[in-house]
Short mmCIF file of C-alpha atoms and ligand atoms in Angstrom, two decimals:
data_model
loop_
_atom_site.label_atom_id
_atom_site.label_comp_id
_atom_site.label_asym_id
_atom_site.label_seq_id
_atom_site.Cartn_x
_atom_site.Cartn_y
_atom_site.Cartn_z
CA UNK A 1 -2.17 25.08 45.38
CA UNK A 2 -3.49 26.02 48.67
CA UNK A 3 -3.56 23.58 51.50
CA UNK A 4 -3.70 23.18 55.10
CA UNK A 5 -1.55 20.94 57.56
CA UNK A 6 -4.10 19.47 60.43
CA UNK A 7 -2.75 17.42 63.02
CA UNK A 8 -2.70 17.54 67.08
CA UNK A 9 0.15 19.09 68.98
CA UNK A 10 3.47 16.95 68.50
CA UNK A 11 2.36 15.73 65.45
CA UNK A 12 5.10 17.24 63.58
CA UNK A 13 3.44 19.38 61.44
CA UNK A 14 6.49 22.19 61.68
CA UNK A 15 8.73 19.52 60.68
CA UNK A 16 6.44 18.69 57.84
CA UNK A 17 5.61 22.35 56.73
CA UNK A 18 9.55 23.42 56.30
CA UNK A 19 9.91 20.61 53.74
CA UNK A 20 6.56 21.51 51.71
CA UNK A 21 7.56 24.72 51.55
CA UNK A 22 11.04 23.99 50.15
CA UNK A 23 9.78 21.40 47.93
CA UNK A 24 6.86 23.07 46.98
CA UNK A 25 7.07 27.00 47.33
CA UNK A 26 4.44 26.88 49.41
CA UNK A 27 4.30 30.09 51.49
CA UNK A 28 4.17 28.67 55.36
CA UNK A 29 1.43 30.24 57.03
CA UNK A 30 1.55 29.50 61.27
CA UNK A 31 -0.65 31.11 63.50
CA UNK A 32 1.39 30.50 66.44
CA UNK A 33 4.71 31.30 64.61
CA UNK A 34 2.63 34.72 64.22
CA UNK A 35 1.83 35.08 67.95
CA UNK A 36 5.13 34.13 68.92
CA UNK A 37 6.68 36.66 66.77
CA UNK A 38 3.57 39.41 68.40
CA UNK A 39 4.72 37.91 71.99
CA UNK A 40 8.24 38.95 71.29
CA UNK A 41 7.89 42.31 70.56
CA UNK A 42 5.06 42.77 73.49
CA UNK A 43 2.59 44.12 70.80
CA UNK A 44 -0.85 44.10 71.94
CA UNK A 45 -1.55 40.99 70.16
CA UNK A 46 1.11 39.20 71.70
CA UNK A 47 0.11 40.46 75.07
CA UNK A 48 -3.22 39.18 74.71
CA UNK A 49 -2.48 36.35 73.33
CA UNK A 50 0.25 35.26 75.83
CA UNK A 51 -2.70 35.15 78.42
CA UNK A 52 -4.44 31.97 76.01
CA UNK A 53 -0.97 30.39 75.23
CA UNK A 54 0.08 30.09 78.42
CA UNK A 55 -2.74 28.24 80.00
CA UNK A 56 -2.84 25.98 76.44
CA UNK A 57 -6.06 27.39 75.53
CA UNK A 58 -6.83 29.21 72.24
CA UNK A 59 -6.41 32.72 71.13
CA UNK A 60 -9.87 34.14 71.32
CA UNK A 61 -11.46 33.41 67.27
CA UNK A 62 -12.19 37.22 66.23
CA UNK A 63 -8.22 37.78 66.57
CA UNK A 64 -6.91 34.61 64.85
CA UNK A 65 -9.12 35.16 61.80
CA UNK A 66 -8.15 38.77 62.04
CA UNK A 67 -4.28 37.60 61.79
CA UNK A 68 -5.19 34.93 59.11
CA UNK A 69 -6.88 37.04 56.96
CA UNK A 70 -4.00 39.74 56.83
CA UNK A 71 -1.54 37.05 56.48
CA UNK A 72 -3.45 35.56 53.32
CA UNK A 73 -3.55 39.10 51.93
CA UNK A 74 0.37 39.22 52.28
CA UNK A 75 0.55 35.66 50.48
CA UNK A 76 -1.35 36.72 46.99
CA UNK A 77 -4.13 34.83 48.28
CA UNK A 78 -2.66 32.10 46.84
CA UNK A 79 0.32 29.31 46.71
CA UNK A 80 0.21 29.28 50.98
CA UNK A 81 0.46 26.14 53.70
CA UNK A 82 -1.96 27.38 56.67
CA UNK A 83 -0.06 25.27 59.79
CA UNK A 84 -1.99 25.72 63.01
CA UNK A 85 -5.19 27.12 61.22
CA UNK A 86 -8.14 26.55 61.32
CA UNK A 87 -8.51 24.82 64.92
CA UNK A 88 -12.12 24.43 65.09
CA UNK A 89 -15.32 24.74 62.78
CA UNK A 90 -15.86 27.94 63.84
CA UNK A 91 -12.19 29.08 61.80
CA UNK A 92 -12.95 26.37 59.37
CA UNK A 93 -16.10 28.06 58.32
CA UNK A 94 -14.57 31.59 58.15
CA UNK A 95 -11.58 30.62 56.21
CA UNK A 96 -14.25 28.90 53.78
CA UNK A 97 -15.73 32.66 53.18
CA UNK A 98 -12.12 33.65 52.12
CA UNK A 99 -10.36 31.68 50.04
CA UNK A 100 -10.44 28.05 48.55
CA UNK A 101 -8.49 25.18 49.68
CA UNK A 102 -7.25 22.17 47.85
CA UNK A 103 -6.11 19.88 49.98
CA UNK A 104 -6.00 19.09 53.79
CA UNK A 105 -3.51 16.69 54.99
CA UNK A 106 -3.78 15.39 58.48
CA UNK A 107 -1.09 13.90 60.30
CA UNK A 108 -2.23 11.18 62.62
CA UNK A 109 0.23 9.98 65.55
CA UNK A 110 -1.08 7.92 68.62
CA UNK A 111 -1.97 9.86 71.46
CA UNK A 112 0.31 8.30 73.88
CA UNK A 113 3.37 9.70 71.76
CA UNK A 114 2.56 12.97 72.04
CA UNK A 115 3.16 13.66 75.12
CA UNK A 116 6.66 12.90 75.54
CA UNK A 117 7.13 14.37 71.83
CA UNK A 118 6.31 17.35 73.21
CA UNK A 119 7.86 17.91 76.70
CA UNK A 120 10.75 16.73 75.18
CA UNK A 121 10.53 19.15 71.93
CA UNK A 122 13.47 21.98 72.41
CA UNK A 123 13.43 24.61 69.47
CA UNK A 124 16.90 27.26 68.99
CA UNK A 125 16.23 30.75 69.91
CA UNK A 126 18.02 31.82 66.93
CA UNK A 127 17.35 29.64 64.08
CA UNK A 128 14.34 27.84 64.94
CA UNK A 129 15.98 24.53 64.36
CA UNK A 130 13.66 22.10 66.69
CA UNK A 131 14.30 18.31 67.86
CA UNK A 132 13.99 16.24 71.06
CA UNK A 133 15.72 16.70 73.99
CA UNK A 134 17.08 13.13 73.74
CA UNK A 135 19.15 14.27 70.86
CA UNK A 136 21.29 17.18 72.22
CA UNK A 137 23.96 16.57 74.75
CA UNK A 138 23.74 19.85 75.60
CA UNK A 139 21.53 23.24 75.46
CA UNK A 140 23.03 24.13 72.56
CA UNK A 141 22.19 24.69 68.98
CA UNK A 142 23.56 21.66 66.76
CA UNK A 143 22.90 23.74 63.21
CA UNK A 144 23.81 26.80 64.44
CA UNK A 145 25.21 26.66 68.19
CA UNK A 146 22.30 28.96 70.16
CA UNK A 147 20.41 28.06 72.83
CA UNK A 148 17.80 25.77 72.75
CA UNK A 149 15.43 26.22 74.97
CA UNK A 150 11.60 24.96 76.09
CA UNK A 151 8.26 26.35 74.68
CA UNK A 152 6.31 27.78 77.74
CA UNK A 153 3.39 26.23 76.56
CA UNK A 154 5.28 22.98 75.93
CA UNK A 155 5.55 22.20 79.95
CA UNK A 156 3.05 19.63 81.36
CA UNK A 157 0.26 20.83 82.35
CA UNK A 158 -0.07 23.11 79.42
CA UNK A 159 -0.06 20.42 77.35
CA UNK A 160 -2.10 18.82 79.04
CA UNK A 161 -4.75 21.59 78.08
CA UNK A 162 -3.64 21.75 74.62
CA UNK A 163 -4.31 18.05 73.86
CA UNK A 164 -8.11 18.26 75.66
CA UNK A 165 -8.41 21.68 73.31
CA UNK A 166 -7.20 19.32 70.47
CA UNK A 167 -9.27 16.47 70.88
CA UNK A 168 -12.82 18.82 71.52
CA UNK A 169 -12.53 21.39 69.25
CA UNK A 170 -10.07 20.40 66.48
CA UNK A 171 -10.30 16.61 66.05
CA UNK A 172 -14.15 17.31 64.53
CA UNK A 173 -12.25 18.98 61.26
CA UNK A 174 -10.92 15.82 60.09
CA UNK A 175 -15.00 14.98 59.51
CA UNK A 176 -15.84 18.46 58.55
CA UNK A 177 -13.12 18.11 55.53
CA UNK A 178 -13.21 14.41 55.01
CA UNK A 179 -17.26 15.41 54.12
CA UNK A 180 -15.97 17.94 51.49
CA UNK A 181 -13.57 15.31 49.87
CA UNK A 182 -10.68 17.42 50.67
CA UNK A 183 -8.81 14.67 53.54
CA UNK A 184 -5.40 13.12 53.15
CA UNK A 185 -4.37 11.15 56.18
CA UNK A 186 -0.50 10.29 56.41
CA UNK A 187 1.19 8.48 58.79
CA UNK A 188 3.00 10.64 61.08
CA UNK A 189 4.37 7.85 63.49
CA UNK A 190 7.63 7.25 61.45
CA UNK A 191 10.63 9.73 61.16
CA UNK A 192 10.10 12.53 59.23
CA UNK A 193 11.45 11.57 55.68
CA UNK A 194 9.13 9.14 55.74
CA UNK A 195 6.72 11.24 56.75
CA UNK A 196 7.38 13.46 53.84
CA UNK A 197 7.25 10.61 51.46
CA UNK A 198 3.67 10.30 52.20
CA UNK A 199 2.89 13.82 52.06
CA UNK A 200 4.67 13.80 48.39
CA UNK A 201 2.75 10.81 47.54
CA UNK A 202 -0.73 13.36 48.25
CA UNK A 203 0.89 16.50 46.95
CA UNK A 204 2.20 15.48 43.90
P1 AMP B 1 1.10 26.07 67.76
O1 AMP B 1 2.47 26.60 67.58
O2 AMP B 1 0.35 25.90 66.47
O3 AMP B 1 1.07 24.82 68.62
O4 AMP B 1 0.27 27.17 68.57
C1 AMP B 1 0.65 27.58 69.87
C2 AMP B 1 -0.53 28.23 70.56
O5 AMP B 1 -0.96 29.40 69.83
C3 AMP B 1 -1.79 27.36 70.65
O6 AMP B 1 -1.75 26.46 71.75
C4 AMP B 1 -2.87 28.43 70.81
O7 AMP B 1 -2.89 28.96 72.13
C5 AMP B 1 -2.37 29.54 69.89
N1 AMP B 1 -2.91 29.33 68.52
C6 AMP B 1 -2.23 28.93 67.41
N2 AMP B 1 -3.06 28.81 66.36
C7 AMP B 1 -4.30 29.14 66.81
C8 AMP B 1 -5.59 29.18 66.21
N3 AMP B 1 -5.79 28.85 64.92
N4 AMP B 1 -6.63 29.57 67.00
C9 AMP B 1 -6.46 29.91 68.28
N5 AMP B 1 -5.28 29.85 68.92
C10 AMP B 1 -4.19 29.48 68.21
#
């Protein structure tokens, strides 16, 4: 099964994908887990893209397909959860030349959530673990006691960015897919084990 997680910024698709792919076995494909890991070891990919993340606009198209296409390779082609990818017809298209997907489930959350979801989102430098700020009493790690810290790109203004980038260029894909049959919508205003309910409900 090969599917793809759509949803804006904040909608909790990370949350989302780490359960699929435990339930599931559903390699997790992110293309901004993938140009986080390039930013961290200052490859020329990460370098380049730092200069899009930062400003919340996307990594130029010939790149992230590039990325994609190697990271599909390293999956078997098959059995993978793209999170992040495609984010506008443009991707959409190109991944169609590629490989076949089954299903695409978008998770729709109100825009006014987002956001506060997201300036308040802290993620652990060493496990990854992510939740609100709300929740921790203090900047540490409550799985496995690191330091949480902020996204750059999950400051204001950058978001700010993000969500117009959202609403221009990815929003259309929920038509684009919904036209080839291939659309799940779930609910992603409740907590996420409800959440994942729905998403079972789709998957199966
Ligand atoms: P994410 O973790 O999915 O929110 O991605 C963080 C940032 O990485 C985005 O705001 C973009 O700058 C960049 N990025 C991730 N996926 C893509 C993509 N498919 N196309 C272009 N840029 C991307």
């Amino acid at each position: 099964m090969n599917i793809i997680l759509l949803g804006a910024p904040g909608a909790g698709k990370g949350t989302q994908a780490a359960r699929i792919e435990e339930t599931y076995n559903l390699k997790h494909i992110s293309t901004g887990d993938i140009f986080r890991y390039h930013m961290r070891q200052q490859t020329e990919i990460g370098l380049l893209a730092r200069s899009y993340i930062k400003k919340g606009q996307l990594v130029p198209d010939e790149v992230t397909v590039k990325i994609v296409e190697l990271a599909l390779k390293d999956a078997d082609m098959k059995d993978f959860m793209l999170d992040g990818f495609p984010r506008n017809i443009y991707q959409a298209e190109a991944l169609d030349k590629i490989v076949d997907i089954d299903k695409v489930i978008d998770i729709s959350v109100d825009f006014s959530v987002l956001m506060d979801r997201i300036c308040g989102r802290r993620n652990c430098l060493e496990c990854g673990y992510t939740t609100h700020v709300s929740q921790l009493s203090d900047g540490v790690c409550p799985k496995c006691g690191g330091e949480m810290q902020q996204r750059m790109d999950d400051k204001e203004d950058t978001v700010k960015s993000r969500l117009e980038v959202y609403s221009e260029q990815t929003a259309p894909l929920i038509e684009y897919y919904k036209s080839k049959g291939k659309l799940f919508t779930v609910d992603g205003m409740g907590a996420p084990d409800k959440v994942f309910e729905e998403v079972r409900t789709v998957l199966g």
